[in-house]
Structure formats: structure tokens, C-alpha cells
Coordinates of C-alpha atoms (C1' of nucleotides) in Angstrom, one line a residue:
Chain J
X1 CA -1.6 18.8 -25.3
X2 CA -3.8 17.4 -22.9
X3 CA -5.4 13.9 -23.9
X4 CA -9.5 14.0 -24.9
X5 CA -11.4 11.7 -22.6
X6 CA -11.3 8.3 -23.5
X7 CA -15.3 8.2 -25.2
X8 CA -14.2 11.5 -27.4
X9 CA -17.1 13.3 -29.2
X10 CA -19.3 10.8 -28.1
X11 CA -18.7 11.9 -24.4
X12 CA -21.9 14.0 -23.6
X13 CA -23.7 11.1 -25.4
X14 CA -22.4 8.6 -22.4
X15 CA -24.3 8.0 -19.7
X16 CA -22.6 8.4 -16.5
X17 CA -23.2 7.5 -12.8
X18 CA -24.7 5.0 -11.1
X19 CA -25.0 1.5 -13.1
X20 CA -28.8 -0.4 -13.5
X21 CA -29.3 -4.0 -13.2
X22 CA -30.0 -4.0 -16.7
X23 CA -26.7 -2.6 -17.6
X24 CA -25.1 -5.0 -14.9
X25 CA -26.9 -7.4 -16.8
X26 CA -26.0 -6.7 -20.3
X27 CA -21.8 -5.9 -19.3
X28 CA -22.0 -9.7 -17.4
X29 CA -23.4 -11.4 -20.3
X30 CA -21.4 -9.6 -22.8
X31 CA -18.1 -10.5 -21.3
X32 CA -19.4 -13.9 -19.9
X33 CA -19.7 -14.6 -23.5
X34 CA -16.9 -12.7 -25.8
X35 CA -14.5 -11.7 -22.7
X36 CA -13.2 -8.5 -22.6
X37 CA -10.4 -8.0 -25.0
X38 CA -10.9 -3.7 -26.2
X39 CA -12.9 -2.0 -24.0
X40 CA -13.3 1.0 -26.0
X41 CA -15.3 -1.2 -28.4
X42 CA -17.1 -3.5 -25.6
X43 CA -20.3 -0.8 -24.5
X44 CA -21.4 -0.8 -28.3
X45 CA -21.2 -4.4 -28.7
X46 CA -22.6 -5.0 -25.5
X47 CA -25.5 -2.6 -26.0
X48 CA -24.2 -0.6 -23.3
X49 CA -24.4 3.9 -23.5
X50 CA -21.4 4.0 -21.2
X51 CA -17.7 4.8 -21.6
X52 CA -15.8 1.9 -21.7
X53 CA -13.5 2.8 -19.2
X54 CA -16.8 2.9 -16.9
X55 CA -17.8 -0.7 -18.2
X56 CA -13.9 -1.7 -17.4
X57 CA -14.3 -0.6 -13.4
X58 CA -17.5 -1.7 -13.3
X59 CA -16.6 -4.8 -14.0
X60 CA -13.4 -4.9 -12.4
X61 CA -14.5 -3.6 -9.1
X62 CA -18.1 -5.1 -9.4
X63 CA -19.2 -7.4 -11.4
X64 CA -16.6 -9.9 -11.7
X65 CA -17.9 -13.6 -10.7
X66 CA -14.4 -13.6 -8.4
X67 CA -14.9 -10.8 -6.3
X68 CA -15.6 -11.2 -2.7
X69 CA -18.4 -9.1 -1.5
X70 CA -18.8 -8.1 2.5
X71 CA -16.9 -6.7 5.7
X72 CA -13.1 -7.3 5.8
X73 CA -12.1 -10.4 8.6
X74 CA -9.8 -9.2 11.5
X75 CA -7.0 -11.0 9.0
X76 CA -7.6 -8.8 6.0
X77 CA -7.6 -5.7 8.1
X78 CA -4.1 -7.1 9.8
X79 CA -3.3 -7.8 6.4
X80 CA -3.7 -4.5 4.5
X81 CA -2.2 -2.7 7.3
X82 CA 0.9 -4.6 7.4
X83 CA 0.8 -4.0 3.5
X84 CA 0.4 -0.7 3.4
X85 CA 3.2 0.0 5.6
X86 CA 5.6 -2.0 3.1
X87 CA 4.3 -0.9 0.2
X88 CA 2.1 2.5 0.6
X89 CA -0.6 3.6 -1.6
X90 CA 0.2 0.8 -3.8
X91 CA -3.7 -0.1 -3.7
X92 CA -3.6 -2.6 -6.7
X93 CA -0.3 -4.1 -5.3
X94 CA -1.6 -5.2 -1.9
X95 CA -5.1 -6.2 -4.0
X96 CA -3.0 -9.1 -4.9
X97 CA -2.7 -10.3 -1.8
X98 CA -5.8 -10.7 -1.1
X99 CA -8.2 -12.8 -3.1
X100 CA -11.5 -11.3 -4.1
X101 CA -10.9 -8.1 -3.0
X102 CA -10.5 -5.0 -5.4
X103 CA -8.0 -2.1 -5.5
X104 CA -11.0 0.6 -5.1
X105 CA -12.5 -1.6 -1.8
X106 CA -9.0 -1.7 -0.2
X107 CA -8.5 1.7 -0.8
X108 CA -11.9 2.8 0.4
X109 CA -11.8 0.6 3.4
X110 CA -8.7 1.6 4.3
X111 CA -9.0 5.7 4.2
X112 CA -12.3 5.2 6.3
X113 CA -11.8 2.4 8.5
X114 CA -8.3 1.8 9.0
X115 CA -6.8 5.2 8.9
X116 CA -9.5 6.0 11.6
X117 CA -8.3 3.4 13.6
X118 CA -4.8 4.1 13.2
X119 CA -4.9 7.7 14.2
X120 CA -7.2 7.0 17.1
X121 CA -3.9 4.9 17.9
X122 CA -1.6 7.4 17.5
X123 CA -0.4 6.1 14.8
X124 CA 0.3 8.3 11.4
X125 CA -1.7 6.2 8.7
X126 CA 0.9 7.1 6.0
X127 CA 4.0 6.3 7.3
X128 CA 3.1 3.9 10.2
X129 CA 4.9 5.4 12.6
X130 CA 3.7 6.9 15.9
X131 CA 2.5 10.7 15.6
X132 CA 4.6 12.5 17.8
X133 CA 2.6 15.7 17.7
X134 CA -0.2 14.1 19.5
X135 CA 2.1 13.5 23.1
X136 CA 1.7 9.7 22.2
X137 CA 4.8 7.2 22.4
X138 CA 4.8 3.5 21.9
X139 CA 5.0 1.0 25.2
X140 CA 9.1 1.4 25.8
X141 CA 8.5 -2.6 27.3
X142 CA 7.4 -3.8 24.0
X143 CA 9.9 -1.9 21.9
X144 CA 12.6 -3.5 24.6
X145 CA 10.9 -6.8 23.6
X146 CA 11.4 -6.9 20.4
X147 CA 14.7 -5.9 20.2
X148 CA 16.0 -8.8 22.6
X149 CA 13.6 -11.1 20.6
X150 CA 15.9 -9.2 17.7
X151 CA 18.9 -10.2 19.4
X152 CA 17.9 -14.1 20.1
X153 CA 17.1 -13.9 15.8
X154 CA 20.6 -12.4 15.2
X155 CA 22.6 -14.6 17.3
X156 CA 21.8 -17.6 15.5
X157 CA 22.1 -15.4 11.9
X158 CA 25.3 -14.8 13.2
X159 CA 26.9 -18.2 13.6
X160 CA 28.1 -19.5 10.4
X161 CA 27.8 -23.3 12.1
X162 CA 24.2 -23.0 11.9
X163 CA 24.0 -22.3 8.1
X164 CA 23.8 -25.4 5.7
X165 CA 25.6 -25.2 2.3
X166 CA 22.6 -23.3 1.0
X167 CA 22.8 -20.3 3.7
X168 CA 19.9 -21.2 5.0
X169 CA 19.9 -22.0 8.7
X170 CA 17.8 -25.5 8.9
X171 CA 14.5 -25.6 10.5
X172 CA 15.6 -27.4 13.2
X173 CA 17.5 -24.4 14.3
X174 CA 15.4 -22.1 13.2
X175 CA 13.0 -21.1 10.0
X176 CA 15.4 -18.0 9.3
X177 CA 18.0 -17.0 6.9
X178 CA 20.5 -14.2 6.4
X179 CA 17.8 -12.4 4.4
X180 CA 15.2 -12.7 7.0
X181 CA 18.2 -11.5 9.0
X182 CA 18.5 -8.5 7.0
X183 CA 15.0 -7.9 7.1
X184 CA 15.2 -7.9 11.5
X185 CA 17.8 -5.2 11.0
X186 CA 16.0 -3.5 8.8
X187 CA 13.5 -3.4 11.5
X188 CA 16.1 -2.4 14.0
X189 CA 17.0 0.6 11.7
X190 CA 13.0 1.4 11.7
X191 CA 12.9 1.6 15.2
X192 CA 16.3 3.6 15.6
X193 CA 14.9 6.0 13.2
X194 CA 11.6 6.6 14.9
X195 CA 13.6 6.9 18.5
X196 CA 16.5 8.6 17.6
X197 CA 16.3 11.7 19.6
X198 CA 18.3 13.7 17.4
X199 CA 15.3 13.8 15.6
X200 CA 13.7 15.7 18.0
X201 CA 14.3 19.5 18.6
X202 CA 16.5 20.7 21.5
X203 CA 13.4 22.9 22.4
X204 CA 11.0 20.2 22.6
X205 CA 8.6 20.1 25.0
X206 CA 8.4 16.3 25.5
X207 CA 11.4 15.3 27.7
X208 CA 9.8 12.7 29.2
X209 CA 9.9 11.2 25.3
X210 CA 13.4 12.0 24.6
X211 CA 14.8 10.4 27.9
X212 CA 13.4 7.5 27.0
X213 CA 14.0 7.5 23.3
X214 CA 17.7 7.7 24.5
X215 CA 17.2 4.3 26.4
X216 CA 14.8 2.7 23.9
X217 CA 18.3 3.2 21.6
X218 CA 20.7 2.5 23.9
X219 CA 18.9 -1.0 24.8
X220 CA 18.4 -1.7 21.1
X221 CA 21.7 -0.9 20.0
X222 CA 23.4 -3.0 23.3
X223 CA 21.1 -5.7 22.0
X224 CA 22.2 -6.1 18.8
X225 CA 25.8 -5.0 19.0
X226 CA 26.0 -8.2 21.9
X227 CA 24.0 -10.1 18.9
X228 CA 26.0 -9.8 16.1
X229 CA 29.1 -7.5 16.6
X230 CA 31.0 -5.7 14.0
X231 CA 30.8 -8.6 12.2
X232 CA 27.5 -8.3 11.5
X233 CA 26.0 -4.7 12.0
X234 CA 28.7 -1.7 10.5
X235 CA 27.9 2.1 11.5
X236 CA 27.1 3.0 7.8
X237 CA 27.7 6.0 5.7
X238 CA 27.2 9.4 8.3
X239 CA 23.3 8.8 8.6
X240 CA 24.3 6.6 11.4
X241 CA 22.5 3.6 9.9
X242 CA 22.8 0.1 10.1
X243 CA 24.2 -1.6 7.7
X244 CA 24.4 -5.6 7.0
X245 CA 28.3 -6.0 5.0
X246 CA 27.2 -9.2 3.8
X247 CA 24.8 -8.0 1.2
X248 CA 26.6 -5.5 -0.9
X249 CA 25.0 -3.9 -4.6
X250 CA 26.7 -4.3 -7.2
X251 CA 27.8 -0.6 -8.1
X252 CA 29.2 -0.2 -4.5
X253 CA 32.7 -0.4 -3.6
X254 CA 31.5 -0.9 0.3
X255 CA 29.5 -2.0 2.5
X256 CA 25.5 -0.7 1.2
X257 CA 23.1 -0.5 4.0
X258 CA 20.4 -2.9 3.2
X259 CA 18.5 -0.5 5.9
X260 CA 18.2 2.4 5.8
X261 CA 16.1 5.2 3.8
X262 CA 13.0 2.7 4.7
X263 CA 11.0 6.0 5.2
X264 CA 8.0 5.1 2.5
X265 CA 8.0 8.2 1.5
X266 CA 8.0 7.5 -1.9
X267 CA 6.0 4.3 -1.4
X268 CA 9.5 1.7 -1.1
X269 CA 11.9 2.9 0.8
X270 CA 15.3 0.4 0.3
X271 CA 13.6 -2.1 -0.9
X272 CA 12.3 -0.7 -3.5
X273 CA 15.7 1.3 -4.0
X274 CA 16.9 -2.3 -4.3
X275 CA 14.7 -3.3 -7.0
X276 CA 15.2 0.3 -9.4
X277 CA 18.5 -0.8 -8.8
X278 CA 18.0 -4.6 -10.1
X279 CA 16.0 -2.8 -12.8
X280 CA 19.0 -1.0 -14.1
X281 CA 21.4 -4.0 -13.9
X282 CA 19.3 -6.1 -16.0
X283 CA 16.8 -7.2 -13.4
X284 CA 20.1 -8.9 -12.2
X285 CA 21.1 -8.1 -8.1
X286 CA 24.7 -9.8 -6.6
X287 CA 23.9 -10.9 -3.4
X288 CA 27.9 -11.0 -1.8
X289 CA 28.1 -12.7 1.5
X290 CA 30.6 -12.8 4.0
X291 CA 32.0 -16.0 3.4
X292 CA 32.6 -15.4 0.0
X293 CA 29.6 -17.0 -2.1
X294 CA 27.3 -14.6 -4.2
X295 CA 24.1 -15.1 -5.4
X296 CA 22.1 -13.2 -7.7
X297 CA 18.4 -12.1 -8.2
X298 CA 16.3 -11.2 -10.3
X299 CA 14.0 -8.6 -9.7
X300 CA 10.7 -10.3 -11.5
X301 CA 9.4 -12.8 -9.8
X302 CA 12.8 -13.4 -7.9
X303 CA 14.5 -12.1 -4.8
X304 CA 13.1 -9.3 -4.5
X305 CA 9.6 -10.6 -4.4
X306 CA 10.8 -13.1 -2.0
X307 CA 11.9 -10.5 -0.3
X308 CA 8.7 -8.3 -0.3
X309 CA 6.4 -11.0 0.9
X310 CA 9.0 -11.9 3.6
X311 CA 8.4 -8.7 4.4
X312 CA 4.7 -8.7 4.5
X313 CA 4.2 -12.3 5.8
X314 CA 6.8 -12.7 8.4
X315 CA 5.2 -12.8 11.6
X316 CA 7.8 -12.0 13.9
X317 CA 8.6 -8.7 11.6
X318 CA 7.5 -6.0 14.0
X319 CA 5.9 -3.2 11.5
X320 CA 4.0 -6.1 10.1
X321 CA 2.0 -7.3 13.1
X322 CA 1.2 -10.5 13.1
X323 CA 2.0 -12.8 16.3
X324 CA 5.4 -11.5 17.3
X325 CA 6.3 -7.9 17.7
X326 CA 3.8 -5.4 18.3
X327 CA 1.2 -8.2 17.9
X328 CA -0.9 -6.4 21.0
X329 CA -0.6 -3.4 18.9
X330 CA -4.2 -3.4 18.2
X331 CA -4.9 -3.3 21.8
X332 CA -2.6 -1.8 24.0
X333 CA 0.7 -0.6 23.0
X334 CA 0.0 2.8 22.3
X335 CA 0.4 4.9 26.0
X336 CA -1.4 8.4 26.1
X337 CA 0.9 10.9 28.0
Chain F
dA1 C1' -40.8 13.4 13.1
dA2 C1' -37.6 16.3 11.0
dC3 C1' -33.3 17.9 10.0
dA4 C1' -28.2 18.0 10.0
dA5 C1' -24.0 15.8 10.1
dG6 C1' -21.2 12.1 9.3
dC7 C1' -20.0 8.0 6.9
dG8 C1' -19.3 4.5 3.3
dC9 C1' -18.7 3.3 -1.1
dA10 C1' -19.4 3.3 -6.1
dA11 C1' -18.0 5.9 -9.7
dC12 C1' -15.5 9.3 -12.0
dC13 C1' -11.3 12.1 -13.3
dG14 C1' -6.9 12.8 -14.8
dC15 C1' -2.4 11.3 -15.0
dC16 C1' 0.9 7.5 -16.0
dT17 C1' 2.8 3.5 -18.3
dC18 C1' 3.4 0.6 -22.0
dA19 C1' 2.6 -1.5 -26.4
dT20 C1' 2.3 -0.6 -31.0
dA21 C1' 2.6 1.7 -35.4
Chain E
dG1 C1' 13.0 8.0 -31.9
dT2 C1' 8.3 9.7 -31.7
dA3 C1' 3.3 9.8 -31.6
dT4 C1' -0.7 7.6 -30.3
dG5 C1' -4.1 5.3 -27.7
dA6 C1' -5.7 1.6 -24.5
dG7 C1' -5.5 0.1 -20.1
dG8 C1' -4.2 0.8 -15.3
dC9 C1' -3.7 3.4 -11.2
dG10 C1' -4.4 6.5 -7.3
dG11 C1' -7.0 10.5 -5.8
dT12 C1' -11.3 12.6 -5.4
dT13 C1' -16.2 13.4 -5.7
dG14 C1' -20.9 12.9 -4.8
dC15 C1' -24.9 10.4 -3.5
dG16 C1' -27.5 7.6 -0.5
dC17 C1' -27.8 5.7 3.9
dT18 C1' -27.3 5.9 9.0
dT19 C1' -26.9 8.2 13.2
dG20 C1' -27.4 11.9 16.4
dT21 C1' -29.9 15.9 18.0

DNA sequence: AACAAGCGCAACCGCCTCATA
DNA sequence: GTATGAGGCGGTTGCGCTTGT
């Protein structure tokens, strides 16, 4: 049975549509006053002839004292983008990351602005990748780039002599760790899927992007097989991904690729896999590492959210932007055929 | 100046989740 | 275990403003 809208009988009673001062006015004072603890009961109490899921978005996406008003900086733009691609349409999600901005504005800034830009770029706005149906391939160079600049990352993860007795490699060395590792190859796997040319049809008319699709993965994979070895990277499972051994889950008997799957088609990807999977073990995930120590997360507020804003903050994390990989993105990177 | 088209954004709609009885 | 309802979320709509012709 379908639910009744949320103001029932009283529904053709409530006004709708756009909000007067006076109502502002009235909703502000209201909650300024009492707060907002039922909002079904707030519009009467406040005076107000609206629903109160209306009075609830109006202040949420309004009226609230916190809420910064005006045009996104270059860094909130970076910002959502590198979000979105992590986390999807998760609108209230990547909200938290930035202060003073609502779900609804993030949301409507990003399907008009953004998505704009993004296509103009070449770039699919949902999954972040490069549209191949519009003859447009990323800078080969860059891609290059970022895979030795991978490889440089990976041969320091690599070395157990530059890991202190937490597993984290000191900042003298380097601000890294084998997570931030894990979250490289995870790039690496990003990149192999968007190049591997078995992708492509045999009958595809873009040769030119295959050929060099076939280098782009040849490079990357030299790179980081001279980077980390067997020991590090495994051929996983027969997707061909990458996998890291030293992080296994604990329902699997081998290696789990920490990798692969990253396709955000359902808004996570691996990571997310990762934390339904903490969710079913208790909000509890075994970190197993080569040497032999474990650790184990939790999913709320633990590794997993460590690892998420890794994700988003890293600057050298290539999907991400920021100042390492792909941080010309916005101006260059893309070439037309 | 008048009109059409495009754009931006506030607001709404309907579904989902979760707490509670 | 089930039903119910409030709150939350993402998708969509529609109106007012701007820009182009």
C-alpha cells in the first residue's frame, strides 16, 4: 500500500511553492527559539500553512544561520568533483565535506555546472572516466606520468626497512603507508581498466586509441611490476586485476583484490564492497599484512573512513585531482582526435 | 523592443531507512 | 517479527531570470 503524503487530509489545505519572507521569518524564529525536534508538528506551532517536510528543506537548504550562500571557489568545485567520483550521487555524503554547503546546492551545482564542464572535457560525469564515444583519449604523457610517479610511491611501500613498528613509513621518508599504497594501486587498477583494450571491440574504428591503450598498459604494468614485484602486486582472480596480498578479508582463503570492481556503478565500488563487508562482520575488518601483523577496523568512524577521505584528500591520488596526477586536468589533458 | 531558448535553483515528489510501539 | 511513521535522500519539476536572435 502506498504511503499518504506526509500532511495527510490536510494536504490540499497546505500551501505549496515558493516560501515569503514572512514565512522565512516565522520558521527562523520558531526554531531559533524551540529547535526543531517533530517536524510534523513544527508549521502549526510555528504558525506556518506548510507541510512540514517543506518547513524541514526549507530550513535545511535555506534558512539555517550555518549555510554558506554564493558561487562555489575553484576548491569546492575540485572538491566535489574529486568526491563525486569516490562516492557518486551520494549528495548528502560529500555535503559533509564541505562546510556550509547543502545536499540540494551540491547537487544542483553539480548537474549544471560541473557535469557541463566535464562532458565538454570528454569526460563522462557519472563515472569519471573519459567518454570514448566522443573520439577523445586522455594525454598518453600524463597517464605515463603518473604511473612512474606510481612506481617511485611503490618502491618505498615496498621496502619493509622503511616501515616503523607501526607500518607506517616515517615522514622523513615519506608521508605514505601501505594503505595509501593500496590506494595508488587501486589507482593503477583504474587506469588499467579504462585502457585495457580488451575492452574495446575488435571492429572498432579507433586504432589509433587501441595502439596506444596497449602501450599506456604496457608502461603501467612495467612500472609497477619493476616497483613492487610479485611481492607486492598478484594477477588476481581471471578479471586480470591487481591485487595487493597484504590486505586479505576475512572470509577469503586468498589473496582479495583490494582493487578491483572500483567501477562506481553502484555508487562504492571496493570500497564500499569493503565496508558491506565490515558491516557483516560486526563492523569489524582484519587487515593481514605480509609480515605477519593484523589489524582490524571498524567500519564507523574507523578504517574505512580513514580510508575514504584518504581517498578524497590525497593529492597525489590521480582521480582526485588535486596537485599530483591529472592536476592539469582542468586545462589540458584531454586531446580531441 | 519583443520573443524564444536556455539556464539556475528552490522546492517538491516519492522512495528508502530506521526507530519505535 | 511486524506495522507504522518521521526523517532523510536522490531525482525531477517548474518558475523566474538571463541571454541570444
Amino acid at each position: 500500500m502506498a504511503r499518504p503524503p506526509c500532511c495527510g487530509e490536510d494536504e490540499e489545505k497546505v500551501k505549496k511553492g515558493p516560501w515569503t519572507a514572512e514565512e522565512d521569518a516565522k520558521l527562523v524564529d520558531y526554531i531559533t527559539n524551540k529547535g526543531h525536534t517533530n517536524w510534523k508538528s513544527l508549521p502549526k506551532l510555528a504558525g506556518l500553512n506548510r507541510c512540514g517536510k517543506s518547513c524541514r528543506l526549507r530550513w535545511t537548504n535555506y534558512l539555517r544561520p550555518d549555510i554558506k550562500r554564493g558561487k562555489f571557489s575553484d576548491e569546492e568545485e575540485r572538491l566535489i568533483i574529486n568526491l563525486h567520483s569516490v562516492l557518486s550521487n551520494k549528495w548528502s555524503r560529500i555535503a559533509t565535506y564541505l562546510p556550509g554547503r547543502t545536499d540540494n546546492e551540491i547537487k544542483n551545482y553539480y548537474n549544471t555546472h560541473i557535469r557541463k564542464k566535464l562532458l565538454q572535457m570528454g569526460i563522462d560525469p557519472q563515472t569519471h572516466k573519459p567518454r570514448t564515444d566522443h573520439r577523445q583519449i586522455i594525454n598518453l604523457t600524463q597517464l605515463i606520468g603518473a604511473a612512474q610517479q606510481l612506481n617511485s610511491m611503490m618502491m618505498l611501500s615496498s621496502n619493509s626497512n622503511n616501515y616503523n613498528t607501526n607500518g607506517i613509513i616515517p615522514d622523513g621518508l615519506l608521508t605514505t603507508n601501505l594503505h595509501e599504497a593500496a590506494a595508488k594501486v587501486q589507482l593503477a587498477q583504474n587506469l588499467l581498466h579504462l585502457f585495457n583494450p580488451t575492452t574495446a571491440t575488435s571492429a572498432s574504428p579507433f586504432l589509433a586509441q587501441q595502439q596506444l591503450s596497449q602501450l599506456f598498459c604496457n608502461q603501467l604494468i612495467n612500472t609497477l611490476a619493476t616497483a613492487g614485484g610479485s611481492s607486492l602486486m598478484v594477477n588476481n582472480s581471471s578479471n586480470g586485476a591487481l591485487a595487493m596480498p597484504g590486505l586479505v578479508s576475512p572470509e577469503a582463503s586468498s589473496s582479495t583484490s583490494l582493487v578491483h570492481n572500483n567501477n562506481n556503478v553502484n555508487g562504492g565500488g571496493e570500497m564500499e564492497r569493503m565496508k558491506m563487508e565490515a558491516e557483516n562482520n560486526n563492523n569489524n575488518y582484519q587487515q593481514n599484512f605480509s609480515d605477519g601483523t593484523t589489524s582490524t577496523a571498524t567500519h564507523v568512524g574507523g578504517e574505512y573512513e580513514a580510508w575514504e577521505k584518504m581517498l578524497l584528500m590525497d593529492d597525489d591520488f590521480a582521480v582526485l585531482g588535486g596537485s599530483g596526477f591529472f592536476s592539469s586536468w582542468k586545462d589540458d589533458h584531454l586531446v580531441l582526435e
